[in-house]
CSV table of C-alpha atoms and ligand atoms in Angstrom, one decimal:
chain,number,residue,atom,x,y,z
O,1,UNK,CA,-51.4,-26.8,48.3
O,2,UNK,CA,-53.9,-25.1,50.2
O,3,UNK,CA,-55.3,-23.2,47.3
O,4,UNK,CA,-58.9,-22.6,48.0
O,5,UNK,CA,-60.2,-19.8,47.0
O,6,UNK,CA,-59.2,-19.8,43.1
O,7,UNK,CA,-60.3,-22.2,41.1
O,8,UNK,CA,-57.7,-24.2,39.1
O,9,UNK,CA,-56.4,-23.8,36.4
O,10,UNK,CA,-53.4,-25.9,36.2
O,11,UNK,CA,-52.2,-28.8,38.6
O,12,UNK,CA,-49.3,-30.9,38.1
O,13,UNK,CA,-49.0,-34.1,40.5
O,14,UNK,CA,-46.1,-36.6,41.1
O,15,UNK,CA,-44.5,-35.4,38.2
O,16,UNK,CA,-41.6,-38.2,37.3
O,17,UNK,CA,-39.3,-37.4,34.1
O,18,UNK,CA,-36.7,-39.8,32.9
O,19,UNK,CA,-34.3,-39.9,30.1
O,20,UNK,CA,-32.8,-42.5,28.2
O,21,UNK,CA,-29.4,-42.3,27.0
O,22,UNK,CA,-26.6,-44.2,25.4
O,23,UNK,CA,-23.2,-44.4,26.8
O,24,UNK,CA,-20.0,-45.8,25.1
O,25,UNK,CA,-21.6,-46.3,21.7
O,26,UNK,CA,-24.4,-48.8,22.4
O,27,UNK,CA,-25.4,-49.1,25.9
O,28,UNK,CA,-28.5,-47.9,27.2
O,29,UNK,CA,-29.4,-46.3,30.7
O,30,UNK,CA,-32.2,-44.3,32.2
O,31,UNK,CA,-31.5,-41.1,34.1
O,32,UNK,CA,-34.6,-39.5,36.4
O,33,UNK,CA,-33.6,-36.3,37.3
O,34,UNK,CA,-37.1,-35.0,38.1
O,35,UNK,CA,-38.6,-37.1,41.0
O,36,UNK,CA,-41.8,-36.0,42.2
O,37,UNK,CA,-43.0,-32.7,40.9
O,38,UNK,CA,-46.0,-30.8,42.2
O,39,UNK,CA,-47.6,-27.9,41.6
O,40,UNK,CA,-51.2,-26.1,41.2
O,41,UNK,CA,-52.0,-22.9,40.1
O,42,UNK,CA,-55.4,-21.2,40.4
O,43,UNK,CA,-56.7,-18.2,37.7
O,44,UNK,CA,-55.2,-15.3,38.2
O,45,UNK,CA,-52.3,-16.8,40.5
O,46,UNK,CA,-48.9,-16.3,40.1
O,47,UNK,CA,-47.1,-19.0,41.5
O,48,UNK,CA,-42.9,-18.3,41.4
O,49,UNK,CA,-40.9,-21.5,41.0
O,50,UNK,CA,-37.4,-21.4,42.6
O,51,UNK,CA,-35.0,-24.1,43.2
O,52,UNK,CA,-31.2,-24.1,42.4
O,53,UNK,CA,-29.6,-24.4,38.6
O,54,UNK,CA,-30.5,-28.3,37.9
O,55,UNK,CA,-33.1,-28.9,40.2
O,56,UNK,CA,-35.9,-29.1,37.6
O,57,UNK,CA,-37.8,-25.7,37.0
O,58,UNK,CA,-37.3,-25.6,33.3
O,59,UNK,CA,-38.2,-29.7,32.4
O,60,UNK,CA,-41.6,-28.8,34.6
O,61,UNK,CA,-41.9,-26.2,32.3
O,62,UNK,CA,-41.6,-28.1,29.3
O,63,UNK,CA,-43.7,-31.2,30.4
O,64,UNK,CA,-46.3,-29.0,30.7
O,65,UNK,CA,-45.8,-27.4,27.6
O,66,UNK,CA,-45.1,-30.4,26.0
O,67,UNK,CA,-42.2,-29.6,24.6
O,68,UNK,CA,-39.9,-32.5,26.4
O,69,UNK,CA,-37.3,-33.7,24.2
O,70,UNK,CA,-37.7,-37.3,22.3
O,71,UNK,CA,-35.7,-39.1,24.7
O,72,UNK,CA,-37.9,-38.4,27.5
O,73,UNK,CA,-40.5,-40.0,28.8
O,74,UNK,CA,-43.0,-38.7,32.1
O,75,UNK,CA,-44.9,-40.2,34.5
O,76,UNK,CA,-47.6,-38.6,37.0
O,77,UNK,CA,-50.9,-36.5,36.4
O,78,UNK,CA,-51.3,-33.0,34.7
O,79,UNK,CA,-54.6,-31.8,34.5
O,80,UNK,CA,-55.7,-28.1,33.1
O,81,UNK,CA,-58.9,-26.9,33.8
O,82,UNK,CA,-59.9,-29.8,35.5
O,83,UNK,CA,-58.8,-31.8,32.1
O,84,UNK,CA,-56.1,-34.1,31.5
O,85,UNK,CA,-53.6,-32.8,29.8
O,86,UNK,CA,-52.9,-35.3,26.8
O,87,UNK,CA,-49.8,-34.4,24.1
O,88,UNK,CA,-52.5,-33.3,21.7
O,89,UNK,CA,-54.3,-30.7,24.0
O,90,UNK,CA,-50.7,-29.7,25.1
O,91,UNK,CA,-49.6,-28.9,21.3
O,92,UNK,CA,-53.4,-27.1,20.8
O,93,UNK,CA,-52.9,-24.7,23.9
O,94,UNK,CA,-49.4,-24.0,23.3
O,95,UNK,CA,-49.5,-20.2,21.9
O,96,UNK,CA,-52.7,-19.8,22.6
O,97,UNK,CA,-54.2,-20.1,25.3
O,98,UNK,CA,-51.1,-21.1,27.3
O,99,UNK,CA,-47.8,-18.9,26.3
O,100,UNK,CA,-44.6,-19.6,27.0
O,101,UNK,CA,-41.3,-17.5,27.5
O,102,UNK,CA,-38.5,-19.7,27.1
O,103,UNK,CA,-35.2,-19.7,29.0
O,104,UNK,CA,-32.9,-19.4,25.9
O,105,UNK,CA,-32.9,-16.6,23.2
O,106,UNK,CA,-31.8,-19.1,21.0
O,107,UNK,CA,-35.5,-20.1,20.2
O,108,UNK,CA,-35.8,-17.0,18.4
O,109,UNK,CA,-35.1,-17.3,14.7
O,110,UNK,CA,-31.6,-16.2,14.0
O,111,UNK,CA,-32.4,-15.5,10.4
O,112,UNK,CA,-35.4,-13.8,10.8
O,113,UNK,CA,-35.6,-9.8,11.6
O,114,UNK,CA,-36.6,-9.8,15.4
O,115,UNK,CA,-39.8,-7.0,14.4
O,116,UNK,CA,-41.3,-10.0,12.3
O,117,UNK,CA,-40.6,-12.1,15.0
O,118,UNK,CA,-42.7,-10.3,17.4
O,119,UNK,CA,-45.7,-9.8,14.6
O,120,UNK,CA,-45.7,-14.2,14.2
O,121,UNK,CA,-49.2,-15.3,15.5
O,122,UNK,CA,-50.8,-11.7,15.3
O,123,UNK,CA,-53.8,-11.0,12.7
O,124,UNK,CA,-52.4,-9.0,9.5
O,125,UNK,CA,-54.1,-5.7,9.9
O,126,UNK,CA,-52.8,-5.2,13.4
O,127,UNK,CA,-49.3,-6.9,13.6
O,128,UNK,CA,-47.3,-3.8,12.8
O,129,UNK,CA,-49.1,-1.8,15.6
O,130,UNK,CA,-49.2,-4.0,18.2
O,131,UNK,CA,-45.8,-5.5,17.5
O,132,UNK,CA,-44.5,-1.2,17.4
O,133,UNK,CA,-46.6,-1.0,21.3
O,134,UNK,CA,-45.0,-4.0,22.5
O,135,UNK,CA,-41.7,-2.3,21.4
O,136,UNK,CA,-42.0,1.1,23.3
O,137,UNK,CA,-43.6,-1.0,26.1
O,138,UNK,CA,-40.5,-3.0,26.7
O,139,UNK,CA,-38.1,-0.2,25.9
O,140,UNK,CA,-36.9,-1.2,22.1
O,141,UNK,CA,-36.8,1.0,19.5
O,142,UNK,CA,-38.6,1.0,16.4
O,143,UNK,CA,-35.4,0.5,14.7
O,144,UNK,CA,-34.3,-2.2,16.7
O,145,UNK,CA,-37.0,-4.2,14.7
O,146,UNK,CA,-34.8,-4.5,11.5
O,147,UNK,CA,-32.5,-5.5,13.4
O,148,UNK,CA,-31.8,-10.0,13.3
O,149,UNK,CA,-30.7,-11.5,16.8
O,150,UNK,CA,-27.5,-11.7,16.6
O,151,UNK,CA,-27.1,-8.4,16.3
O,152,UNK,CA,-28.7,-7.2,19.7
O,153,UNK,CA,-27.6,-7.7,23.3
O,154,UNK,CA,-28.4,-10.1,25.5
O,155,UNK,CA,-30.9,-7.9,27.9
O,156,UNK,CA,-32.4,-6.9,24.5
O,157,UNK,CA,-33.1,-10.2,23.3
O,158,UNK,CA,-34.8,-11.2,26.6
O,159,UNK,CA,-37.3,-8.1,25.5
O,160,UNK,CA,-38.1,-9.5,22.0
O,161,UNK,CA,-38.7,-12.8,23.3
O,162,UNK,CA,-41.0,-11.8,26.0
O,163,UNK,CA,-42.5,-9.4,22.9
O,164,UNK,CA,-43.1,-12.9,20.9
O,165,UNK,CA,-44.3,-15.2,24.0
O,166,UNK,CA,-47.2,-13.1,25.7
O,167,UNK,CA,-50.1,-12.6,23.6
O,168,UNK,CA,-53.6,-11.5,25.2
O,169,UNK,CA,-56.1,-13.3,25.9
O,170,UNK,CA,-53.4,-16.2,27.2
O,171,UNK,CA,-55.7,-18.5,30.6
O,172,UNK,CA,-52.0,-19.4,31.6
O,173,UNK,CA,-48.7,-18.0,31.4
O,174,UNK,CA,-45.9,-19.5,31.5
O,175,UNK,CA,-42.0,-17.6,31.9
O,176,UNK,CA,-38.9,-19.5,32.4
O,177,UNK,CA,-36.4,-17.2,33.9
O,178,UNK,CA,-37.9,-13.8,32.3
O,179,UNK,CA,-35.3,-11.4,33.7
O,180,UNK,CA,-31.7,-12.2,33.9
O,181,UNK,CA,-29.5,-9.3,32.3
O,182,UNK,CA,-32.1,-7.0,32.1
O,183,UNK,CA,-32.6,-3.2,33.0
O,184,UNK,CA,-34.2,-2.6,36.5
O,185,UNK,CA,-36.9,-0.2,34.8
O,186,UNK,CA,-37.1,-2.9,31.8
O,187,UNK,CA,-37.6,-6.0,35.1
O,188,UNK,CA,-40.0,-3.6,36.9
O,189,UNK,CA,-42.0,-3.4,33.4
O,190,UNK,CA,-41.9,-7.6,32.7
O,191,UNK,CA,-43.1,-8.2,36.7
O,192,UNK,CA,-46.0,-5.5,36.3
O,193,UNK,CA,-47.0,-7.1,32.7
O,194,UNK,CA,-47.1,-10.8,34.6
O,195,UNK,CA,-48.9,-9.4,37.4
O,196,UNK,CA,-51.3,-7.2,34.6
O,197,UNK,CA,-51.7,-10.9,33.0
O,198,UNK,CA,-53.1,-12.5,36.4
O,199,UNK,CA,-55.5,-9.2,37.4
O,200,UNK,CA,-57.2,-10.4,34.3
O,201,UNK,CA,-57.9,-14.2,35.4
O,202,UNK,CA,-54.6,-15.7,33.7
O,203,UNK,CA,-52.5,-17.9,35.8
O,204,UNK,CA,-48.9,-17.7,36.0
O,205,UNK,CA,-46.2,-19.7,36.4
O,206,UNK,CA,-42.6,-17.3,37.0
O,207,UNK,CA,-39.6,-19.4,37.0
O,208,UNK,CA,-37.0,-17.6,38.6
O,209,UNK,CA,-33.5,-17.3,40.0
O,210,UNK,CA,-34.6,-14.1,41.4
O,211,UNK,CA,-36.6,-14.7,44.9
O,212,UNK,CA,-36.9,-10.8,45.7
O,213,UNK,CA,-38.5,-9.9,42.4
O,214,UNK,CA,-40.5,-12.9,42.4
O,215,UNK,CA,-41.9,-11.8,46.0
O,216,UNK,CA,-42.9,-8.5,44.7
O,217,UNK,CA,-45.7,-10.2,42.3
O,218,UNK,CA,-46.3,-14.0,43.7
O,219,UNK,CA,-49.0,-15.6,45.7
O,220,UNK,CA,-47.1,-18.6,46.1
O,221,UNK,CA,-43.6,-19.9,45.7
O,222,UNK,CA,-42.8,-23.6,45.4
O,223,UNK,CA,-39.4,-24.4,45.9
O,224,UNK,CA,-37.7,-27.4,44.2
O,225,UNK,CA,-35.0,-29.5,44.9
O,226,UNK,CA,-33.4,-32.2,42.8
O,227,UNK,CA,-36.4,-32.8,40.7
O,228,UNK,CA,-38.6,-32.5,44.4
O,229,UNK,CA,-41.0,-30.0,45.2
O,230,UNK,CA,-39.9,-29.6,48.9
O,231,UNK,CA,-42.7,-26.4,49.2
O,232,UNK,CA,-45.3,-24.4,48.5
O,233,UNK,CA,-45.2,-21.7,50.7
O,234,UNK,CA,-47.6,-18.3,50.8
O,235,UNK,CA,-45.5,-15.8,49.3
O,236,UNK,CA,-45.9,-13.7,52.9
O,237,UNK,CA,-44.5,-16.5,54.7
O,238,UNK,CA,-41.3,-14.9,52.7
O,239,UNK,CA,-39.8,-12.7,55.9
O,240,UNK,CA,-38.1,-12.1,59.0
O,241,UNK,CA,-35.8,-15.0,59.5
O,242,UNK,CA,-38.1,-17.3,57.5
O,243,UNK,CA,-40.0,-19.1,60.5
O,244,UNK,CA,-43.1,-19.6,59.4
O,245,UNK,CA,-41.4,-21.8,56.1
O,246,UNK,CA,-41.9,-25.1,56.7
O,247,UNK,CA,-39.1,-27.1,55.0
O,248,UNK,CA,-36.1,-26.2,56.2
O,249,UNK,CA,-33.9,-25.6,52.6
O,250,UNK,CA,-36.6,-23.2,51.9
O,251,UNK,CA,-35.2,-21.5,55.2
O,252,UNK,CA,-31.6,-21.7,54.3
O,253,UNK,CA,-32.4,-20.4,50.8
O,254,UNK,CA,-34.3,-17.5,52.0
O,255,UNK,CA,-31.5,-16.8,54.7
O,256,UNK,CA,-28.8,-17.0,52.0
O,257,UNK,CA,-30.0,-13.6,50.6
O,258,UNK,CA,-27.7,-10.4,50.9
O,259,UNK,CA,-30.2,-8.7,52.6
O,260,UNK,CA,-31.0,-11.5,55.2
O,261,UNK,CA,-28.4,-13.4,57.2
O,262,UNK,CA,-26.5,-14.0,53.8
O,263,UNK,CA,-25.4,-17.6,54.8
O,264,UNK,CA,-22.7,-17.8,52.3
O,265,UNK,CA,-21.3,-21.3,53.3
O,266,UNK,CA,-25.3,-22.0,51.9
O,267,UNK,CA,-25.2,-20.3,49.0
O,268,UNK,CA,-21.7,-21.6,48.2
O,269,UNK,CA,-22.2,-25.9,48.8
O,270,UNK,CA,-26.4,-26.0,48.3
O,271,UNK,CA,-27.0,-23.4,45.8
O,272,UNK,CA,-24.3,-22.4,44.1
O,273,UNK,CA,-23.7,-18.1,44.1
O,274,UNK,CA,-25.1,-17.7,40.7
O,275,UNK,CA,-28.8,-18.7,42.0
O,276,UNK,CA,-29.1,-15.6,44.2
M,1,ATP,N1,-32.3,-33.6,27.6
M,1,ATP,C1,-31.9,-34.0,28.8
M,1,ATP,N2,-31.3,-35.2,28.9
M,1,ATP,C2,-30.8,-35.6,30.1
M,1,ATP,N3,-30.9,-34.8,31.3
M,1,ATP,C3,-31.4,-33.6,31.2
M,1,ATP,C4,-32.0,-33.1,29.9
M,1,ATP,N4,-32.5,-31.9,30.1
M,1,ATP,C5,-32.3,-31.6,31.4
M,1,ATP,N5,-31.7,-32.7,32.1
M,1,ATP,C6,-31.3,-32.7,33.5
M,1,ATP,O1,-32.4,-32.5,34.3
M,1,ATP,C7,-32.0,-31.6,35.4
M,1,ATP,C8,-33.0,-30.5,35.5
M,1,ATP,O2,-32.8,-29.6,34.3
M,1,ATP,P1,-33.5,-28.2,34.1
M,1,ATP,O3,-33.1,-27.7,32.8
M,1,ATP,O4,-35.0,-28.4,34.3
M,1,ATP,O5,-32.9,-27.4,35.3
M,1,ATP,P2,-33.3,-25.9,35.8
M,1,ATP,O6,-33.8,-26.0,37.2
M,1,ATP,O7,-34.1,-25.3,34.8
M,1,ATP,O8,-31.8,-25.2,35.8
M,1,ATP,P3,-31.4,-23.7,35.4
M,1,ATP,O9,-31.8,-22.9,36.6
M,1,ATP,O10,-29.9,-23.8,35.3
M,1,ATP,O11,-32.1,-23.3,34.2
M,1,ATP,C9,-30.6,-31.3,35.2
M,1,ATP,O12,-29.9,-32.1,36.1
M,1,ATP,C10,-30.3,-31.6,33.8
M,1,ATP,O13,-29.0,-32.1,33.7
M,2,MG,MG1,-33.9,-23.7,33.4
């Protein structure tokens, strides 16, 4: 966390998250998949967070958020602009001044036209127009906007939801997993909008699966294992065979990629093939 030269804007510190759950109708027991969390991101820094399927990158998101189911309960410090970051100042920053892109389509309203959708939040006079830019921006077509969820395909949904997280004017964005199933040209368009986002002072946190893409925009990239933050490494530190990383799964990740030494016997016990 040598992060310097911009000021901060969010930073997240021992972040513990446990749930408790009952088991064989009345017994109670704790589970604490997330074990010490950390991360800080400055304005107008895009910090990628990458770690395997389970290792923590969307509960980080949520605690943040705080969005955390009821069962849950978190321990450690989150501070935003040098505040802390109480429930209530989580749930008056959340779609405003910090957006969020969720993982799952299914947080859009399956009942609801997806065009409508995109114009929630936006002032009457303008919603049509910006919602109709957003559209052509993220290759959808005005007709698509009658159309309801379940009715487009699974690339297109990740469009409309991006359309309904990212409003201007947002000091922190935050996108869980942005890209999967989409377009190249559609992908290229979502990392140039993040990286639009930070050239204007915004911070952003990119959760990803997708280290390459990630590189192409990110300052930083912490790396998280089983609910650890094992890294934060400069984005640049990103190449040759990976020595200037310092931890050493953040070396075996990075030479699990196809276009690096593409250590499969890696990819298949530590981070499972969907990951890369
Ligand atoms: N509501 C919950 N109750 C109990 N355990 C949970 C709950 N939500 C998540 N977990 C556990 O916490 C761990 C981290 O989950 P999380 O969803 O943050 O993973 P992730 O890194 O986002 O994975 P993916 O890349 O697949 O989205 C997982 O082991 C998961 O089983
Ligand atoms: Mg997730």
């Amino acid at each position: 966390m040598n992060n310097t030269s911009k000021k901060p804007l969010l930073q997240v510190e021992n972040l513990s998250i446990s749930f408790s759950q009952y088991f064989k109708g009345t017994q109670k027991r704790v589970i604490r998949p997330i074990v010490d969390l950390h991360v800080e991101i400055g304005e107008g820094e895009i910090v990628a967070v990458v770690g395997a399927s389970g290792s923590g990158k969307s509960l980080l998101a949520h605690a943040v958020l705080g969005i955390l189911p009821g069962n849950a309960m978190w321990e450690g410090r989150m501070l935003y602009r040098g505040e802390i970051l109480t429930e209530e100042r989580k749930a008056q920053l959340r779609g405003g001044e910090i957006s969020f892109i969720p993982q799952s389509v299914n947080y859009l309203d399956p009942l609801m036209q997806v065009g409508k959708q995109v114009q929630i939040g936006l002032e009457k006079s303008v919603a049509q127009g910006i919602q109709k830019e957003l559209f052509q921006q993220y290759g959808l077509k005005e007709s698509d906007g009658k159309l309801y969820p379940h009715e487009l395909s699974g690339g297109m949904l990740r469009r409309v939801l991006f359309a309904t997280s990212v409003r201007e004017g947002g000091r922190l964005v935050i996108a869980d997993e942005p890209t999967p199933g989409i377009h190249p040209e559609i992908l290229s368009e979502i990392l140039k909008q993040l990286a639009q986002f930070s050239k204007k002072g915004a911070g952003v946190m990119l959760i990803t699966h997708d280290i390459m893409s990630a590189l192409e925009i990110a300052d930083r990239v912490a790396v998280i294992k089983d609910g650890r933050t094992v890294e934060i490494a400069e984005a640049a530190a990103f190449e040759g065979k990976g020595e200037r990383l310092k931890d050493e799964y953040t070396q075996r990740l990075w030479r699990a990629l196809p276009q690096n030494d593409f250590d499969l016997e890696f990819q298949r016990k530590d981070v499972g093939m969907q990951c890369l």
